[in-house]
Amino acid sequence: MASYDVIVIGSGPGGYVAAIRASQLGLKTACVEGRETLGGTCLNVGCIPSKALLHATHQLHEAEHNFAKMGLKGKSPSVDWDQMQTYKGETIETNTKGIEFLFKKNKIDWLKGWGSIPEKGKVKVGDEVHEAKNIIIATGSDVATLKGVEIDEKIVVSSTGALSLPKIPKKMVVIGAGVIGLEMGSVYARLGTEVTVVEYLDKITPTMDGEVSKNFQKILQKQGLTFVLGAAVSGVETMKTKAKVSYTLKKDDSEEVLDADVVLVSTGRKPVTEGLGLKELGVEITERGFVKTDGHWKTNIDGIYAIGDATEGPMLAHKAEDEGMAAAEAIAGKAGHVNYDVIPSVIYTHPEVAAVGKTEEELKDAGHSYKVGKFSFMGNGRAKANFAADGFVKILADKDTDRILGAHIIGPMAGDLIHEICVAMEFGAAAEDVALTCHAHPTYSEAVREAALACGDGPIHM
Ligand SMILES: Cc1cc2nc3c(=O)[nH]c(=O)nc-3n(C[C@H](O)[C@H](O)[C@H](O)COP(=O)(O)OP(=O)(O)OC[C@H]3O[C@@H](n4cnc5c(N)ncnc54)[C@H](O)[C@@H]3O)c2cc1C
């Protein structure tokens, strides 16, 4: 039996970051992980492998659609799916090995196996029980299935199966037009798969600013994705190598059926909180299975904390990371800080979509008086040169004070551009502060400045 100041259960972005920060703050730390490799969902079957496939297939798209326009002639590359999978696997490996290196560097013990909390101050891994003054639950999330739909990871797959299909399907039905479904749908559409996305609601990416969502849908349709909105999937029937997806259209209750070689169920994820002994310990769990915390990442039981996807809030790697750092700091007697009002979200399609702060719909509903500054990438020289002029930057600012309340970007490198607004919001900046900041030319970031100018006397290049 070993004794620790902190034992973190789970090594995803929440858990491994918490462990590193705890160790940096002088706490003797261990991290329990049941998977073969560190890094959690994000590094193994989430953010990293999906981005590798998005990157590879975007290169293919560029070669097929834009190379010749720039005078780069020759045969378009052909797809070697096995090699693309190898590239994805190597990307995962360098990242997960990187966490192993960081654990060694920070003298964090990796306790290999599945952990549980038999009593306060104790963590059981396999047959061994370790002592821990503090425990951080960072057990993350898993795929949520849809009623009446059974995932076999062959024909009916979750995102995990979709990342590693044995071959590129001819026809794919994606159930759920959220981030994961649209990213994976884009990957396969670029590889030539006929992709149909079936969504229960009347819009895609429902939490997104409405104007961005509409624009995004049009762009994806131009890229070959088909959308069936307002449709409730009632069942998926699998045959030997095919499936039939049945759904009811909400507008007229008509029943429709779609054929597919592969069906991707991307209707959400659920927290992993079973099997840890939490109920027996009396740790409060919400109705939807999340570990309840007090706003300082502490559960109702002293010495037990929880972070990341296992707790409420957006299921995002960077939210988990920030909470990991903050929880470790709180344990070390520091303040710990996460600003939940400024957590960006990004969709890594092409163009990318990124958002932070309030949407226009949220401001309207709250009766907040606001102004909108918008700038299209059509007016951005760099975007035009790079065939990336689809989309716009939209900044929402308080009508009276000019303080930035939110920003929504659809366009090239939106996931990077959004951080200028995140920093501005952290400083309580006005749109004018961004507008008065000199931006290098020619960069995509000039579109952000122009949108900020549009909140005042107007943009220059539009
Ligand atoms: C396909 C896909 C793409 C995604 N893309 C993005 C993206 O681009 N950007 C983004 O921000 N987010 C993305 N996400 C979401 C992101 O992966 C999660 O929000 C993030 O991984 C949550 O981190 P976490 O540390 O809370 O948990 P996880 O990453 O889920 O890690 C939890 C770990 O705990 C381990 N564990 C669980 N129970 C136990 C136990 N009892 N004992 C030992 N170990 C245990 C699990 O094995 C797992 O490794 C994506 C998710 C998916 C599925």
Short mmCIF file of C-alpha atoms and ligand atoms in Angstrom, two decimals:
data_model
loop_
_atom_site.label_atom_id
_atom_site.label_comp_id
_atom_site.label_asym_id
_atom_site.label_seq_id
_atom_site.Cartn_x
_atom_site.Cartn_y
_atom_site.Cartn_z
CA MET A 1 0.00 0.00 0.00
CA ALA A 2 1.31 3.44 -0.94
CA SER A 3 0.22 6.72 0.50
CA TYR A 4 -0.41 9.86 -1.56
CA ASP A 5 -1.52 13.45 -1.13
CA VAL A 6 -3.60 13.13 -4.28
CA ILE A 7 -4.87 10.20 -6.32
CA VAL A 8 -6.57 11.10 -9.57
CA ILE A 9 -8.88 8.47 -11.09
CA GLY A 10 -8.75 8.76 -14.88
CA SER A 11 -5.98 10.11 -17.11
CA GLY A 12 -7.93 12.11 -19.69
CA PRO A 13 -7.25 15.82 -20.20
CA GLY A 14 -8.89 16.52 -16.84
CA GLY A 15 -7.06 13.82 -14.90
CA TYR A 16 -3.56 14.05 -16.33
CA VAL A 17 -3.54 17.85 -16.09
CA ALA A 18 -4.77 17.66 -12.47
CA ALA A 19 -2.00 15.17 -11.68
CA ILE A 20 0.72 17.31 -13.27
CA ARG A 21 -0.45 20.48 -11.51
CA ALA A 22 -0.74 18.67 -8.15
CA SER A 23 2.79 17.37 -8.50
CA GLN A 24 4.10 20.80 -9.55
CA LEU A 25 2.59 22.16 -6.34
CA GLY A 26 4.60 19.69 -4.27
CA LEU A 27 1.87 17.09 -3.65
CA LYS A 28 2.73 13.40 -3.88
CA THR A 29 0.51 12.27 -6.71
CA ALA A 30 -0.67 9.13 -8.49
CA CYS A 31 -3.07 8.69 -11.37
CA VAL A 32 -5.18 5.56 -11.94
CA GLU A 33 -5.91 4.56 -15.52
CA GLY A 34 -7.57 1.36 -16.70
CA ARG A 35 -6.84 1.82 -20.41
CA GLU A 36 -3.59 0.53 -21.92
CA THR A 37 -2.49 4.09 -22.66
CA LEU A 38 -2.79 7.46 -20.92
CA GLY A 39 -4.71 10.45 -22.27
CA GLY A 40 -8.34 9.35 -21.92
CA THR A 41 -11.05 9.67 -24.54
CA CYS A 42 -9.46 12.79 -25.99
CA LEU A 43 -6.09 11.37 -26.96
CA ASN A 44 -7.15 7.79 -27.70
CA VAL A 45 -10.58 7.92 -29.34
CA GLY A 46 -11.61 11.58 -29.40
CA CYS A 47 -10.05 14.95 -30.18
CA ILE A 48 -6.68 13.77 -31.46
CA PRO A 49 -7.58 10.88 -33.81
CA SER A 50 -10.55 12.79 -35.22
CA LYS A 51 -8.33 15.78 -35.96
CA ALA A 52 -5.75 13.54 -37.65
CA LEU A 53 -8.45 12.21 -40.02
CA LEU A 54 -9.85 15.71 -40.56
CA HIS A 55 -6.36 16.97 -41.42
CA ALA A 56 -5.59 14.13 -43.84
CA THR A 57 -8.93 14.37 -45.65
CA HIS A 58 -8.72 18.17 -45.82
CA GLN A 59 -5.39 17.79 -47.65
CA LEU A 60 -7.17 15.46 -50.08
CA HIS A 61 -9.92 18.03 -50.58
CA GLU A 62 -7.33 20.74 -51.29
CA ALA A 63 -5.54 18.52 -53.79
CA GLU A 64 -8.78 17.62 -55.56
CA HIS A 65 -10.35 21.08 -55.60
CA ASN A 66 -7.71 23.80 -55.33
CA PHE A 67 -4.30 22.56 -56.43
CA ALA A 68 -4.93 22.90 -60.18
CA LYS A 69 -6.23 26.47 -59.69
CA MET A 70 -2.84 27.39 -58.21
CA GLY A 71 -0.93 25.79 -61.07
CA LEU A 72 -0.17 22.60 -59.18
CA LYS A 73 -1.05 20.05 -61.81
CA GLY A 74 -0.91 16.28 -61.83
CA LYS A 75 -2.99 13.37 -60.65
CA SER A 76 -4.92 13.87 -57.42
CA PRO A 77 -3.63 11.63 -54.63
CA SER A 78 -5.42 8.30 -54.25
CA VAL A 79 -6.54 7.22 -50.80
CA ASP A 80 -4.64 4.48 -48.97
CA TRP A 81 -7.06 3.99 -46.06
CA ASP A 82 -4.74 1.60 -44.20
CA GLN A 83 -1.92 4.15 -44.31
CA MET A 84 -4.32 6.90 -43.17
CA GLN A 85 -5.21 4.67 -40.21
CA THR A 86 -1.51 4.11 -39.51
CA TYR A 87 -0.92 7.87 -39.53
CA LYS A 88 -3.84 8.28 -37.12
CA GLY A 89 -2.44 5.53 -34.88
CA GLU A 90 1.02 7.11 -34.85
CA THR A 91 -0.49 10.48 -33.98
CA ILE A 92 -2.28 8.89 -31.02
CA GLU A 93 0.88 7.11 -29.93
CA THR A 94 3.13 10.17 -29.93
CA ASN A 95 0.52 12.02 -27.87
CA THR A 96 -0.17 9.26 -25.32
CA LYS A 97 3.56 8.55 -24.95
CA GLY A 98 3.99 12.29 -24.39
CA ILE A 99 1.75 12.04 -21.31
CA GLU A 100 3.77 9.07 -20.06
CA PHE A 101 6.91 11.21 -20.40
CA LEU A 102 5.25 14.08 -18.51
CA PHE A 103 4.21 11.68 -15.71
CA LYS A 104 7.81 10.48 -15.34
CA LYS A 105 9.15 14.03 -15.49
CA ASN A 106 6.73 15.11 -12.76
CA LYS A 107 7.25 11.94 -10.67
CA ILE A 108 3.60 10.89 -10.92
CA ASP A 109 2.91 7.19 -10.34
CA TRP A 110 0.65 5.60 -12.93
CA LEU A 111 -1.44 3.04 -11.04
CA LYS A 112 -2.47 0.69 -13.86
CA GLY A 113 -5.97 -0.75 -13.61
CA TRP A 114 -9.55 0.26 -12.84
CA GLY A 115 -9.94 2.21 -9.62
CA SER A 116 -12.71 2.48 -7.06
CA ILE A 117 -13.13 4.23 -3.72
CA PRO A 118 -13.91 1.58 -1.08
CA GLU A 119 -13.93 4.21 1.66
CA LYS A 120 -13.02 7.85 2.22
CA GLY A 121 -9.27 8.36 1.78
CA LYS A 122 -8.72 5.04 -0.01
CA VAL A 123 -8.46 4.03 -3.66
CA LYS A 124 -8.51 0.40 -4.71
CA VAL A 125 -6.77 -0.62 -7.92
CA GLY A 126 -6.86 -4.34 -8.63
CA ASP A 127 -6.08 -6.03 -5.32
CA GLU A 128 -4.14 -3.09 -3.91
CA VAL A 129 -5.58 -0.37 -1.75
CA HIS A 130 -3.77 2.98 -1.64
CA GLU A 131 -4.20 5.82 0.79
CA ALA A 132 -5.03 9.28 -0.52
CA LYS A 133 -5.59 12.48 1.44
CA ASN A 134 -7.45 13.76 -1.61
CA ILE A 135 -9.13 11.95 -4.50
CA ILE A 136 -10.05 13.55 -7.82
CA ILE A 137 -12.67 11.76 -9.89
CA ALA A 138 -11.80 12.35 -13.56
CA THR A 139 -13.44 9.30 -15.08
CA GLY A 140 -14.79 11.18 -18.10
CA SER A 141 -17.61 10.05 -20.35
CA ASP A 142 -18.69 7.30 -22.70
CA VAL A 143 -20.92 7.01 -25.73
CA ALA A 144 -24.64 7.44 -25.03
CA THR A 145 -26.81 5.10 -27.04
CA LEU A 146 -30.20 5.89 -28.51
CA LYS A 147 -33.27 3.95 -27.39
CA GLY A 148 -33.94 1.15 -29.84
CA VAL A 149 -30.53 1.40 -31.49
CA GLU A 150 -27.85 -1.13 -30.63
CA ILE A 151 -24.24 -0.22 -31.30
CA ASP A 152 -22.25 -3.22 -32.60
CA GLU A 153 -19.19 -1.14 -33.64
CA LYS A 154 -19.33 -2.87 -37.04
CA ILE A 155 -22.34 -1.58 -38.93
CA VAL A 156 -23.86 0.59 -36.23
CA VAL A 157 -20.92 2.45 -34.75
CA SER A 158 -20.14 5.07 -32.13
CA SER A 159 -17.49 7.72 -32.78
CA THR A 160 -14.91 5.18 -31.60
CA GLY A 161 -15.92 2.70 -34.30
CA ALA A 162 -16.20 5.47 -36.90
CA LEU A 163 -12.56 6.41 -36.32
CA SER A 164 -11.40 2.90 -37.22
CA LEU A 165 -13.73 1.51 -39.88
CA PRO A 166 -12.13 -1.37 -41.79
CA LYS A 167 -12.97 0.32 -45.11
CA ILE A 168 -14.48 3.54 -46.42
CA PRO A 169 -18.27 3.02 -46.62
CA LYS A 170 -20.28 3.93 -49.72
CA LYS A 171 -23.24 5.20 -47.71
CA MET A 172 -23.24 6.47 -44.15
CA VAL A 173 -26.12 7.70 -42.04
CA VAL A 174 -25.11 9.93 -39.15
CA ILE A 175 -27.68 10.16 -36.36
CA GLY A 176 -27.26 13.52 -34.62
CA ALA A 177 -26.01 16.79 -36.13
CA GLY A 178 -23.74 17.74 -33.25
CA VAL A 179 -20.02 18.40 -33.31
CA ILE A 180 -18.83 14.78 -33.43
CA GLY A 181 -21.35 13.72 -36.09
CA LEU A 182 -20.48 16.64 -38.35
CA GLU A 183 -16.73 16.22 -37.96
CA MET A 184 -16.87 12.49 -38.74
CA GLY A 185 -19.47 13.08 -41.46
CA SER A 186 -17.09 15.58 -43.08
CA VAL A 187 -14.21 13.12 -42.95
CA TYR A 188 -16.18 10.46 -44.84
CA ALA A 189 -17.85 12.90 -47.25
CA ARG A 190 -14.36 14.04 -48.32
CA LEU A 191 -13.42 10.40 -48.86
CA GLY A 192 -16.34 9.96 -51.25
CA THR A 193 -18.95 8.48 -48.88
CA GLU A 194 -22.56 9.54 -49.44
CA VAL A 195 -23.33 11.03 -46.02
CA THR A 196 -26.85 11.74 -44.73
CA VAL A 197 -27.23 13.39 -41.33
CA VAL A 198 -30.52 12.80 -39.51
CA GLU A 199 -31.27 15.25 -36.70
CA TYR A 200 -34.21 15.41 -34.30
CA LEU A 201 -34.20 19.20 -34.01
CA ASP A 202 -34.89 21.65 -36.83
CA LYS A 203 -31.32 22.95 -36.96
CA ILE A 204 -27.84 21.53 -36.84
CA THR A 205 -25.52 22.19 -33.86
CA PRO A 206 -28.48 23.45 -31.82
CA THR A 207 -26.55 25.39 -29.16
CA MET A 208 -24.76 27.46 -31.76
CA ASP A 209 -25.70 31.01 -32.80
CA GLY A 210 -28.62 30.58 -35.24
CA GLU A 211 -27.09 32.59 -38.08
CA VAL A 212 -23.84 30.63 -37.90
CA SER A 213 -25.71 27.34 -37.75
CA LYS A 214 -27.71 28.16 -40.93
CA ASN A 215 -24.60 29.27 -42.79
CA PHE A 216 -22.67 26.22 -41.62
CA GLN A 217 -25.40 23.90 -42.88
CA LYS A 218 -25.33 25.53 -46.33
CA ILE A 219 -21.55 25.15 -46.54
CA LEU A 220 -21.68 21.50 -45.51
CA GLN A 221 -24.44 20.86 -48.06
CA LYS A 222 -22.19 22.38 -50.75
CA GLN A 223 -19.57 19.88 -49.62
CA GLY A 224 -21.96 17.03 -50.29
CA LEU A 225 -23.56 16.29 -46.90
CA THR A 226 -27.34 15.79 -46.93
CA PHE A 227 -29.44 16.80 -43.93
CA VAL A 228 -32.78 15.45 -42.75
CA LEU A 229 -33.90 17.76 -39.94
CA GLY A 230 -36.86 17.46 -37.59
CA ALA A 231 -36.66 13.68 -37.82
CA ALA A 232 -36.99 11.23 -34.94
CA VAL A 233 -35.09 7.98 -35.54
CA SER A 234 -37.35 5.12 -34.52
CA GLY A 235 -35.02 2.20 -35.15
CA VAL A 236 -32.05 0.76 -36.96
CA GLU A 237 -32.31 -2.67 -38.50
CA THR A 238 -29.05 -4.41 -39.39
CA MET A 239 -28.57 -7.01 -42.06
CA LYS A 240 -25.28 -8.83 -42.80
CA THR A 241 -23.40 -5.86 -44.21
CA LYS A 242 -26.04 -3.14 -44.31
CA ALA A 243 -28.52 -1.26 -42.17
CA LYS A 244 -31.87 0.43 -42.55
CA VAL A 245 -32.51 3.55 -40.51
CA SER A 246 -36.19 4.34 -39.91
CA TYR A 247 -37.32 7.78 -38.86
CA THR A 248 -40.48 9.83 -38.49
CA LEU A 249 -40.62 13.33 -39.89
CA LYS A 250 -42.02 15.57 -37.18
CA LYS A 251 -43.76 17.96 -39.62
CA ASP A 252 -46.21 15.36 -40.98
CA ASP A 253 -45.55 12.17 -39.01
CA SER A 254 -44.52 10.40 -42.21
CA GLU A 255 -42.27 7.36 -41.87
CA GLU A 256 -39.11 7.20 -43.95
CA VAL A 257 -36.26 4.70 -44.33
CA LEU A 258 -32.63 5.24 -45.32
CA ASP A 259 -30.17 2.54 -46.40
CA ALA A 260 -26.61 2.63 -45.15
CA ASP A 261 -23.42 0.59 -45.05
CA VAL A 262 -22.53 2.23 -41.76
CA VAL A 263 -24.65 4.11 -39.23
CA LEU A 264 -22.86 6.48 -36.87
CA VAL A 265 -24.75 7.14 -33.65
CA SER A 266 -23.57 10.52 -32.41
CA THR A 267 -26.37 11.62 -30.14
CA GLY A 268 -24.25 12.52 -27.14
CA ARG A 269 -22.15 11.14 -24.32
CA LYS A 270 -22.87 10.15 -20.76
CA PRO A 271 -20.71 10.52 -17.64
CA VAL A 272 -18.78 7.50 -16.33
CA THR A 273 -19.60 7.31 -12.64
CA GLU A 274 -20.67 3.68 -12.17
CA GLY A 275 -18.44 1.12 -10.50
CA LEU A 276 -16.50 3.61 -8.43
CA GLY A 277 -18.43 3.02 -5.23
CA LEU A 278 -19.78 6.58 -5.21
CA LYS A 279 -23.33 5.69 -4.21
CA GLU A 280 -22.11 3.55 -1.31
CA LEU A 281 -19.92 6.45 -0.15
CA GLY A 282 -22.83 8.86 -0.35
CA VAL A 283 -21.30 11.04 -3.07
CA GLU A 284 -24.14 13.04 -4.60
CA ILE A 285 -24.92 12.25 -8.24
CA THR A 286 -27.32 14.23 -10.42
CA GLU A 287 -30.31 12.64 -12.12
CA ARG A 288 -28.35 12.42 -15.36
CA GLY A 289 -25.47 10.63 -13.62
CA PHE A 290 -22.98 13.50 -13.21
CA VAL A 291 -20.98 13.87 -10.00
CA LYS A 292 -22.31 16.92 -8.16
CA THR A 293 -19.73 19.53 -7.15
CA ASP A 294 -19.92 22.76 -5.18
CA GLY A 295 -18.47 25.17 -7.73
CA HIS A 296 -14.97 24.52 -6.35
CA TRP A 297 -14.75 21.01 -7.82
CA LYS A 298 -15.47 19.49 -4.40
CA THR A 299 -18.15 16.84 -3.90
CA ASN A 300 -20.31 16.70 -0.77
CA ILE A 301 -17.69 14.35 0.77
CA ASP A 302 -14.55 15.98 2.19
CA GLY A 303 -11.40 15.09 0.29
CA ILE A 304 -13.24 13.94 -2.84
CA TYR A 305 -13.24 16.20 -5.90
CA ALA A 306 -14.60 15.74 -9.42
CA ILE A 307 -13.78 17.35 -12.76
CA GLY A 308 -14.23 17.11 -16.52
CA ASP A 309 -16.88 15.14 -18.40
CA ALA A 310 -17.86 13.28 -15.21
CA THR A 311 -19.29 16.59 -13.95
CA GLU A 312 -21.83 18.97 -15.44
CA GLY A 313 -20.96 21.56 -18.08
CA PRO A 314 -19.69 21.38 -21.64
CA MET A 315 -18.02 18.05 -22.48
CA LEU A 316 -14.83 19.58 -23.79
CA ALA A 317 -11.20 18.68 -23.25
CA HIS A 318 -10.14 22.23 -22.37
CA LYS A 319 -12.96 22.57 -19.83
CA ALA A 320 -11.68 19.34 -18.22
CA GLU A 321 -8.08 20.62 -18.31
CA ASP A 322 -8.96 23.93 -16.69
CA GLU A 323 -10.92 22.16 -13.97
CA GLY A 324 -8.02 19.74 -13.48
CA MET A 325 -5.60 22.59 -12.83
CA ALA A 326 -8.08 24.44 -10.64
CA ALA A 327 -8.97 21.38 -8.51
CA ALA A 328 -5.27 20.63 -7.88
CA GLU A 329 -4.74 24.26 -6.91
CA ALA A 330 -7.75 24.19 -4.58
CA ILE A 331 -6.32 21.06 -2.89
CA ALA A 332 -2.97 22.83 -2.49
CA GLY A 333 -4.73 25.71 -0.71
CA LYS A 334 -4.73 28.08 -3.68
CA ALA A 335 -7.75 29.78 -5.22
CA GLY A 336 -8.22 27.72 -8.41
CA HIS A 337 -9.99 29.52 -11.22
CA VAL A 338 -12.22 28.60 -14.15
CA ASN A 339 -14.25 31.28 -15.92
CA TYR A 340 -17.22 29.30 -17.22
CA ASP A 341 -18.43 32.34 -19.18
CA VAL A 342 -15.38 32.23 -21.41
CA ILE A 343 -15.02 28.64 -22.58
CA PRO A 344 -14.62 28.49 -26.35
CA SER A 345 -16.11 25.72 -28.45
CA VAL A 346 -14.79 24.69 -31.84
CA ILE A 347 -15.88 22.44 -34.68
CA TYR A 348 -12.88 21.35 -36.73
CA THR A 349 -14.57 20.99 -40.10
CA HIS A 350 -13.48 23.13 -43.03
CA PRO A 351 -14.27 25.92 -42.57
CA GLU A 352 -13.92 25.71 -38.82
CA VAL A 353 -16.62 27.04 -36.55
CA ALA A 354 -15.83 28.64 -33.20
CA ALA A 355 -17.79 30.41 -30.53
CA VAL A 356 -17.39 31.99 -27.13
CA GLY A 357 -19.84 33.77 -24.84
CA LYS A 358 -23.47 34.49 -25.63
CA THR A 359 -25.33 33.73 -28.83
CA GLU A 360 -27.65 36.32 -30.36
CA GLU A 361 -30.64 34.14 -29.38
CA GLU A 362 -29.49 34.05 -25.74
CA LEU A 363 -29.13 37.85 -25.64
CA LYS A 364 -32.57 38.32 -27.22
CA ASP A 365 -34.17 35.90 -24.74
CA ALA A 366 -32.51 37.74 -21.84
CA GLY A 367 -33.75 41.10 -23.16
CA HIS A 368 -30.15 42.36 -23.27
CA SER A 369 -29.64 45.32 -25.61
CA TYR A 370 -26.75 44.48 -27.87
CA LYS A 371 -25.18 45.39 -31.18
CA VAL A 372 -23.75 43.15 -33.87
CA GLY A 373 -20.50 43.70 -35.75
CA LYS A 374 -20.04 41.36 -38.70
CA PHE A 375 -17.36 40.91 -41.30
CA SER A 376 -17.26 38.40 -44.14
CA PHE A 377 -14.07 36.54 -45.03
CA MET A 378 -14.87 37.65 -48.63
CA GLY A 379 -13.32 40.96 -47.59
CA ASN A 380 -10.16 39.35 -46.24
CA GLY A 381 -7.27 39.22 -48.73
CA ARG A 382 -5.54 36.24 -47.17
CA ALA A 383 -8.73 34.19 -47.10
CA LYS A 384 -9.40 34.94 -50.78
CA ALA A 385 -5.86 33.95 -51.77
CA ASN A 386 -6.24 30.67 -49.87
CA PHE A 387 -9.70 29.71 -51.24
CA ALA A 388 -11.02 30.10 -47.70
CA ALA A 389 -13.40 33.04 -48.03
CA ASP A 390 -16.54 31.16 -46.92
CA GLY A 391 -17.88 32.45 -43.62
CA PHE A 392 -17.74 35.47 -41.35
CA VAL A 393 -16.85 36.85 -37.93
CA LYS A 394 -19.71 38.06 -35.77
CA ILE A 395 -19.09 39.99 -32.56
CA LEU A 396 -21.89 40.75 -30.11
CA ALA A 397 -21.30 43.72 -27.84
CA ASP A 398 -23.34 45.56 -25.23
CA LYS A 399 -25.24 48.39 -26.94
CA ASP A 400 -24.33 50.97 -24.31
CA THR A 401 -20.93 49.96 -22.95
CA ASP A 402 -19.52 48.24 -26.08
CA ARG A 403 -18.30 45.38 -23.84
CA ILE A 404 -17.91 42.14 -25.82
CA LEU A 405 -20.58 39.60 -24.88
CA GLY A 406 -19.86 36.88 -27.40
CA ALA A 407 -18.23 36.05 -30.71
CA HIS A 408 -19.04 33.52 -33.42
CA ILE A 409 -16.72 32.70 -36.26
CA ILE A 410 -17.20 30.47 -39.25
CA GLY A 411 -14.14 30.53 -41.44
CA PRO A 412 -10.49 29.58 -41.80
CA MET A 413 -8.67 28.90 -38.52
CA ALA A 414 -11.76 29.98 -36.57
CA GLY A 415 -10.64 27.72 -33.71
CA ASP A 416 -7.47 29.77 -33.31
CA LEU A 417 -8.95 33.18 -34.08
CA ILE A 418 -11.54 32.86 -31.31
CA HIS A 419 -8.87 33.13 -28.62
CA GLU A 420 -8.26 36.80 -29.34
CA ILE A 421 -11.85 37.35 -28.27
CA CYS A 422 -11.46 35.01 -25.27
CA VAL A 423 -8.55 37.09 -23.98
CA ALA A 424 -10.46 40.30 -24.71
CA MET A 425 -13.46 38.97 -22.76
CA GLU A 426 -11.25 37.90 -19.83
CA PHE A 427 -10.07 41.52 -19.64
CA GLY A 428 -13.63 42.83 -19.93
CA ALA A 429 -12.67 44.53 -23.19
CA ALA A 430 -14.92 46.60 -25.43
CA ALA A 431 -15.19 45.88 -29.15
CA GLU A 432 -13.34 49.16 -29.63
CA ASP A 433 -10.31 47.74 -27.77
CA VAL A 434 -10.02 45.02 -30.41
CA ALA A 435 -10.73 47.52 -33.19
CA LEU A 436 -7.90 49.79 -31.97
CA THR A 437 -5.38 46.93 -31.84
CA CYS A 438 -3.04 46.81 -34.83
CA HIS A 439 -3.44 43.44 -36.63
CA ALA A 440 -0.78 42.14 -39.01
CA HIS A 441 -1.61 42.13 -42.71
CA PRO A 442 -2.42 39.85 -44.43
CA THR A 443 -3.85 37.59 -41.74
CA TYR A 444 -7.23 35.99 -41.10
CA SER A 445 -7.25 37.84 -37.78
CA GLU A 446 -7.90 41.09 -39.64
CA ALA A 447 -11.46 39.80 -40.11
CA VAL A 448 -11.83 39.77 -36.30
CA ARG A 449 -10.66 43.36 -36.11
CA GLU A 450 -13.02 44.36 -38.93
CA ALA A 451 -15.96 42.76 -37.08
CA ALA A 452 -14.93 44.77 -34.01
CA LEU A 453 -14.80 47.91 -36.20
CA ALA A 454 -18.28 47.00 -37.44
CA CYS A 455 -19.51 47.36 -33.85
CA GLY A 456 -18.46 51.03 -34.08
CA ASP A 457 -18.13 53.34 -37.09
CA GLY A 458 -17.91 50.48 -39.58
CA PRO A 459 -15.44 48.10 -41.18
CA ILE A 460 -12.96 49.37 -43.77
CA HIS A 461 -12.91 46.53 -46.28
CA MET A 462 -16.62 45.90 -46.72
C1 LIG B 1 -14.78 11.68 -31.35
C2 LIG B 1 -14.59 12.74 -30.32
C3 LIG B 1 -13.98 13.92 -30.66
C4 LIG B 1 -13.79 14.90 -29.71
N1 LIG B 1 -13.19 16.06 -30.09
C5 LIG B 1 -12.99 17.03 -29.18
C6 LIG B 1 -12.32 18.23 -29.54
O1 LIG B 1 -11.89 18.39 -30.68
N2 LIG B 1 -12.15 19.17 -28.59
C7 LIG B 1 -12.61 19.00 -27.32
O2 LIG B 1 -12.45 19.90 -26.49
N3 LIG B 1 -13.25 17.88 -26.94
C8 LIG B 1 -13.44 16.89 -27.84
N4 LIG B 1 -14.05 15.73 -27.46
C9 LIG B 1 -14.49 15.61 -26.06
C10 LIG B 1 -13.29 15.28 -25.16
O3 LIG B 1 -12.68 14.10 -25.60
C11 LIG B 1 -13.73 15.14 -23.71
O4 LIG B 1 -14.44 16.29 -23.32
C12 LIG B 1 -12.53 14.97 -22.79
O5 LIG B 1 -11.78 13.84 -23.15
C13 LIG B 1 -12.97 14.85 -21.34
O6 LIG B 1 -11.85 14.68 -20.54
P1 LIG B 1 -11.93 13.91 -19.14
O7 LIG B 1 -10.55 13.98 -18.57
O8 LIG B 1 -13.04 14.45 -18.33
O9 LIG B 1 -12.33 12.41 -19.46
P2 LIG B 1 -11.84 11.33 -20.53
O10 LIG B 1 -10.98 11.91 -21.57
O11 LIG B 1 -13.05 10.60 -20.93
O12 LIG B 1 -10.90 10.38 -19.67
C14 LIG B 1 -11.36 9.60 -18.63
C15 LIG B 1 -10.39 8.46 -18.42
O13 LIG B 1 -10.71 7.83 -17.20
C16 LIG B 1 -10.53 6.44 -17.33
N5 LIG B 1 -11.35 5.79 -16.32
C17 LIG B 1 -12.70 5.80 -16.20
N6 LIG B 1 -13.08 5.13 -15.10
C18 LIG B 1 -11.96 4.67 -14.53
C19 LIG B 1 -11.69 3.91 -13.39
N7 LIG B 1 -12.66 3.49 -12.59
N8 LIG B 1 -10.40 3.59 -13.11
C20 LIG B 1 -9.39 3.99 -13.92
N9 LIG B 1 -9.58 4.74 -15.01
C21 LIG B 1 -10.84 5.07 -15.31
C22 LIG B 1 -11.00 6.15 -18.75
O14 LIG B 1 -10.40 4.93 -19.20
C23 LIG B 1 -10.48 7.37 -19.50
O15 LIG B 1 -9.21 7.11 -20.03
C24 LIG B 1 -14.22 14.71 -28.39
C25 LIG B 1 -14.83 13.50 -28.01
C26 LIG B 1 -15.00 12.53 -28.97
C27 LIG B 1 -15.63 11.23 -28.56
#
